[in-house]
Tab-separated table of C-alpha atoms in Angstrom:
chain	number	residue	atom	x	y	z
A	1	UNK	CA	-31.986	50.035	70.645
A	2	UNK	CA	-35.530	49.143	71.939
A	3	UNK	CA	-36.731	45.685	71.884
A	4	UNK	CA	-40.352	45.154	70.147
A	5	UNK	CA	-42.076	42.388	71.479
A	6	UNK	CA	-44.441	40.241	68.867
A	7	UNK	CA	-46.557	37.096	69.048
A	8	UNK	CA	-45.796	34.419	66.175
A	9	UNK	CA	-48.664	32.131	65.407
A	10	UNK	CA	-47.226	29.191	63.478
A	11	UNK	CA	-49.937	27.185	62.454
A	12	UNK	CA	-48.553	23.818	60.793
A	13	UNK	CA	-48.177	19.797	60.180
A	14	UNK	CA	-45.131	18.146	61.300
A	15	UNK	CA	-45.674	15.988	58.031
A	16	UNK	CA	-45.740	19.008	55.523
A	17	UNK	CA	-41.768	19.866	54.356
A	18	UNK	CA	-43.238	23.032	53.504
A	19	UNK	CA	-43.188	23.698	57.109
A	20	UNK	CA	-39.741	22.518	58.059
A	21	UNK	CA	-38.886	25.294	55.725
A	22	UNK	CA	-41.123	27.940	57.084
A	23	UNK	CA	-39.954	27.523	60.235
A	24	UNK	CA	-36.353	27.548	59.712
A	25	UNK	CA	-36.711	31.079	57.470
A	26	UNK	CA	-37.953	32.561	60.195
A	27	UNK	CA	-35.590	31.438	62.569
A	28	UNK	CA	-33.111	32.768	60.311
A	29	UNK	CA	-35.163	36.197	59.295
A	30	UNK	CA	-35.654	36.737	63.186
A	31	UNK	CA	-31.784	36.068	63.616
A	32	UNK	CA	-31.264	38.539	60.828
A	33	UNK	CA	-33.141	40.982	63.426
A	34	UNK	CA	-31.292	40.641	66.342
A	35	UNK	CA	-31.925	42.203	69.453
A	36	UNK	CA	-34.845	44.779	67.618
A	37	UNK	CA	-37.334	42.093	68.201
A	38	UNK	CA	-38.379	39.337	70.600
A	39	UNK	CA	-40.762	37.220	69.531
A	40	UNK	CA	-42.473	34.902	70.770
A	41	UNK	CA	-43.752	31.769	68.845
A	42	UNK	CA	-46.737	29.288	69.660
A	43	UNK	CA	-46.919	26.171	67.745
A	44	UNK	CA	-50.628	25.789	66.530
A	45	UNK	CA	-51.863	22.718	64.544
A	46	UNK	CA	-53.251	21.758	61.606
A	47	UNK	CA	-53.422	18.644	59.844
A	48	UNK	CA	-52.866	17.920	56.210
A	49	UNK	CA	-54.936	14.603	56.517
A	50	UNK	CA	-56.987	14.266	59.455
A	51	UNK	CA	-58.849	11.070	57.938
A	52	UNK	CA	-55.078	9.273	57.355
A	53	UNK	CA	-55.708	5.353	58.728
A	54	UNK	CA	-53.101	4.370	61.518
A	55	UNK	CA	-50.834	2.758	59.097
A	56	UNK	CA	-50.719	5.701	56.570
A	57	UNK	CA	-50.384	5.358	53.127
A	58	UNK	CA	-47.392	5.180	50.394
A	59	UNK	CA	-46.274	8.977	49.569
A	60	UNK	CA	-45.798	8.620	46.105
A	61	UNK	CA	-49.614	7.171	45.754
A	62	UNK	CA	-51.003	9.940	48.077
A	63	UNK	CA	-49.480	12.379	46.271
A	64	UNK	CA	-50.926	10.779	42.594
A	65	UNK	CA	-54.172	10.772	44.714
A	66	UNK	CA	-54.436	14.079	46.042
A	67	UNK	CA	-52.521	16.189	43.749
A	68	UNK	CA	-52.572	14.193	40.665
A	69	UNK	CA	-49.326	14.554	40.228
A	70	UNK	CA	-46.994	11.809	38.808
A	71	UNK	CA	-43.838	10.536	40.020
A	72	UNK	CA	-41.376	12.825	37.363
A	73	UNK	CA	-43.751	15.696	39.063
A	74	UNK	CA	-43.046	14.626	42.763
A	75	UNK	CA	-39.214	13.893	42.266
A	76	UNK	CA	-38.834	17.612	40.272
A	77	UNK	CA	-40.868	18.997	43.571
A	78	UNK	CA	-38.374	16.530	46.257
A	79	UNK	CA	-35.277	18.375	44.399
A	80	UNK	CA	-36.913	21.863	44.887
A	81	UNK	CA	-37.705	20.620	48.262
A	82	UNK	CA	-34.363	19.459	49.261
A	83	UNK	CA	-32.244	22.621	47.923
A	84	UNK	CA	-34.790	25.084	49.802
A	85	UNK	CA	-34.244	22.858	52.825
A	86	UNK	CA	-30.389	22.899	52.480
A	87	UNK	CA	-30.615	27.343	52.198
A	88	UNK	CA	-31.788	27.158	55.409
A	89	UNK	CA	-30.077	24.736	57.031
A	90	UNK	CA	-32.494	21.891	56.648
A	91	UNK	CA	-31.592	18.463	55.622
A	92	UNK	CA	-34.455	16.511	53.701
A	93	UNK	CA	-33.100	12.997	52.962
A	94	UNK	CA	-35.951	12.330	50.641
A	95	UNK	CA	-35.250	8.391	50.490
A	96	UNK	CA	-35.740	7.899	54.370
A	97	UNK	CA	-39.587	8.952	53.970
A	98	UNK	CA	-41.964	6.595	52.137
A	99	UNK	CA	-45.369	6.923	53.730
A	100	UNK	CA	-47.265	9.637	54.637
A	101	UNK	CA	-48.499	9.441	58.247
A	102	UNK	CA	-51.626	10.882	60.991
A	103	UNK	CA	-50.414	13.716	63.080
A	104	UNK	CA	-53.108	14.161	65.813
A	105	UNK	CA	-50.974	12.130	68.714
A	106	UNK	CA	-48.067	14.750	67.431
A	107	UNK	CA	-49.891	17.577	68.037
A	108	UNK	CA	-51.250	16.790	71.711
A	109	UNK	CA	-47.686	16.063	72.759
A	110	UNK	CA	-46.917	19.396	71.391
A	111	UNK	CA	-49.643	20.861	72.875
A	112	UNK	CA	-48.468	19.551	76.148
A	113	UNK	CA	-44.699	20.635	75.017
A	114	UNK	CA	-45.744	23.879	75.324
A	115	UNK	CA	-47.181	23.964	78.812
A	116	UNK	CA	-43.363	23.029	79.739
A	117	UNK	CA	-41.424	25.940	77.701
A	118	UNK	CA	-40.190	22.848	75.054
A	119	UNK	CA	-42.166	23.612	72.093
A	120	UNK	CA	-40.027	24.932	69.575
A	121	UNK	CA	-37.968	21.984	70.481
A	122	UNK	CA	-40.121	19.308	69.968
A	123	UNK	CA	-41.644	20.846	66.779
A	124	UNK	CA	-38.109	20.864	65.227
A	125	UNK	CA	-37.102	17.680	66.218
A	126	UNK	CA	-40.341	16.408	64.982
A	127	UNK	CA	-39.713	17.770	61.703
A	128	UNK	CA	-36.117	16.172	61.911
A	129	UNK	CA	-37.628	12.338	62.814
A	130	UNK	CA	-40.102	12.910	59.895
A	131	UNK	CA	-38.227	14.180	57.595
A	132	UNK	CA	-34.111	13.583	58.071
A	133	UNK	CA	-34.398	9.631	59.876
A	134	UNK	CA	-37.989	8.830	58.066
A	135	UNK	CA	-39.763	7.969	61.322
A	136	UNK	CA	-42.914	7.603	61.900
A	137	UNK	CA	-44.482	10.775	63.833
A	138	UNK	CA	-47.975	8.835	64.317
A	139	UNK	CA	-46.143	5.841	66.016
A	140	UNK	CA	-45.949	6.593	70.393
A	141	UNK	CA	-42.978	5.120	70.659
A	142	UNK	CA	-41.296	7.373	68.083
A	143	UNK	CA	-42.752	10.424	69.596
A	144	UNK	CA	-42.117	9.579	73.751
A	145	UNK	CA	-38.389	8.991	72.360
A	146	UNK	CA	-38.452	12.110	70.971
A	147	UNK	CA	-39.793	13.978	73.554
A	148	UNK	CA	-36.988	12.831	75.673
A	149	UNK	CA	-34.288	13.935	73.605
A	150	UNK	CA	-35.215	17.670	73.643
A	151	UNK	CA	-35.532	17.339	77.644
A	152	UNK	CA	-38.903	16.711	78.051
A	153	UNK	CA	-40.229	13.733	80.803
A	154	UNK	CA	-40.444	10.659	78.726
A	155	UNK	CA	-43.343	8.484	81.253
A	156	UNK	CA	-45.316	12.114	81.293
A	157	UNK	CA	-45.142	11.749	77.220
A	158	UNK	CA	-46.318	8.477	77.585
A	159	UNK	CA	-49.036	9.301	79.796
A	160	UNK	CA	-50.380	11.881	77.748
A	161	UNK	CA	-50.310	9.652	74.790
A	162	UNK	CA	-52.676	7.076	76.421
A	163	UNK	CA	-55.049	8.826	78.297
A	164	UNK	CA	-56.158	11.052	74.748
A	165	UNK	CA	-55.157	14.607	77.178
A	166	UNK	CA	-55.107	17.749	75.080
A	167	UNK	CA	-57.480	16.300	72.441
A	168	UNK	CA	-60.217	18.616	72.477
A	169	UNK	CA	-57.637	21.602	72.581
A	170	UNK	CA	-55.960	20.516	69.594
A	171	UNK	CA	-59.496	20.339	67.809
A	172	UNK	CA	-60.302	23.535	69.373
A	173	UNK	CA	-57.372	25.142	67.766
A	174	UNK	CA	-57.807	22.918	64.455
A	175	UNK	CA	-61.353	24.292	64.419
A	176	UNK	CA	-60.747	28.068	65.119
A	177	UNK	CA	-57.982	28.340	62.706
A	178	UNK	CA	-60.218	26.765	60.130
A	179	UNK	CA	-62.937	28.934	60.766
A	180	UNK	CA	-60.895	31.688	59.641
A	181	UNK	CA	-59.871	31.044	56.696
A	182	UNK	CA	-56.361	28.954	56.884
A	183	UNK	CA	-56.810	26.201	54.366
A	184	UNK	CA	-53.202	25.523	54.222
A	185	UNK	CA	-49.859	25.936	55.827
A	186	UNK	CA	-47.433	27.081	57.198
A	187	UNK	CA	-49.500	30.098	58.167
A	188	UNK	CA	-47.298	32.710	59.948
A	189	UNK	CA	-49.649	34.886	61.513
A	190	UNK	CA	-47.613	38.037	63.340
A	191	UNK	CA	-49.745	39.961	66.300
A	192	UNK	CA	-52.902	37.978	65.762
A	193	UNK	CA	-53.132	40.120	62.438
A	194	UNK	CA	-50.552	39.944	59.833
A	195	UNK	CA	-50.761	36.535	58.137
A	196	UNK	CA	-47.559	35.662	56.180
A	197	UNK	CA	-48.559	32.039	53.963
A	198	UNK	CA	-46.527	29.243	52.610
A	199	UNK	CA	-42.786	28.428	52.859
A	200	UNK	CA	-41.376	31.840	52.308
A	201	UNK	CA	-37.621	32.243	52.146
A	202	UNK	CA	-35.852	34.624	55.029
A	203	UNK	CA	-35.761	37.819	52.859
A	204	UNK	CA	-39.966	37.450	52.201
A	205	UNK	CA	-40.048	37.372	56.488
A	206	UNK	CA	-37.120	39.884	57.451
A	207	UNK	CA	-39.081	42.124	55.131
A	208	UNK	CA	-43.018	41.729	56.501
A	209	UNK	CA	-41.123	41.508	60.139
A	210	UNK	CA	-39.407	44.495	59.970
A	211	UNK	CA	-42.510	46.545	58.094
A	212	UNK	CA	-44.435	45.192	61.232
A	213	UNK	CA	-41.834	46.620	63.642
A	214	UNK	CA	-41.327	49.996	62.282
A	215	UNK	CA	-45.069	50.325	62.272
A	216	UNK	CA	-45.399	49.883	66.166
């Protein structure tokens, strides 16, 4: 069997659940493939509220705010949430996560996750703090500790975090992926060309994936 390589753009918020479930679809879609595909997937940012102040805001308001939606409205979309989480193997424990929170310091340490092979791994453990233990992903000390439990050096993490590194390439990337046309996320975006949007399930990426494939 030949092996297709492919690039995987995953362009994302570690404080959208949406996301969470993207990313463990594919993981499961791309299991579903085997050994007919390796791909290759780079973490790119995007955040759902760049203008959040450092002690974020109260979900249920935000959510009244932004969406207008009310709280019978958010807890029927938490339950659709959590059971789309559990099919894939993700656990949303929807009472551990009151506030919604900035995600620019998040992104620069993945950024910088990346140059050291541990992206993926930080990105899902990022999710996990967020969403499973209701940490705070803006908050350093949250994020150095978290960088050190995937393997990466925890006084590099903190270096990074104070000296503002990777800033401008996380803008650079917010900016570019802006400019064409991704107004919301995830955004799956397969060989620089195929875009795949929103939380799909596995079967909605096995399918575009192997459509992709049998087209090279």
């Amino acid at each position: 069997m030949t092996t297709s390589p492919i690039r995987i753009d995953f362009v994302s918020d570690v404080s959208c659940p949406w996301c969470a479930i993207g990313l463990n679809s594919l993981e499961v879609a791309l299991g579903r493939l085997g050994d007919s595909v390796q791909a290759q997937i780079h973490f790119q940012p995007f955040e759902l509220n760049p203008h959040m102040v450092p002690e974020g805001q109260d979900i249920t308001e935000h959510l009244r705010q932004k969406y207008g939606a009310s709280p019978a409205q958010q807890e029927q979309t938490r339950a659709m949430i959590r059971q789309r989480g559990a099919d894939v193997g993700f656990d949303f424990a929807m009472g551990m996560r009151s506030r919604i929170y900035n995600t620019f310091d998040a992104h620069r340490l993945l950024h910088w996750a990346g140059e050291h092979g541990k992206q993926k791994e930080l990105k899902k453990a990022l999710f996990e703090a967020y969403f499973t233990r209701g940490q705070d992903p803006s908050s350093r000390t949250v994020l150095v500790q978290v960088a050190g439990k995937v393997g990466l050096d925890e006084a590099e993490a903190v270096q990074v975090l104070s000296s503002g590194r990777y800033a401008q390439e996380v803008r650079d990337m917010e900016h570019f992926y802006h400019r064409n046309g991704i107004q919301s996320v995830p955004a799956v975006i397969i060989d620089e060309k195929h875009l795949i949007s929103g939380g799909q399930p596995p079967e909605a990426f096995e399918r575009v994936l192997r459509q992709i494939l049998a087209a090279k």
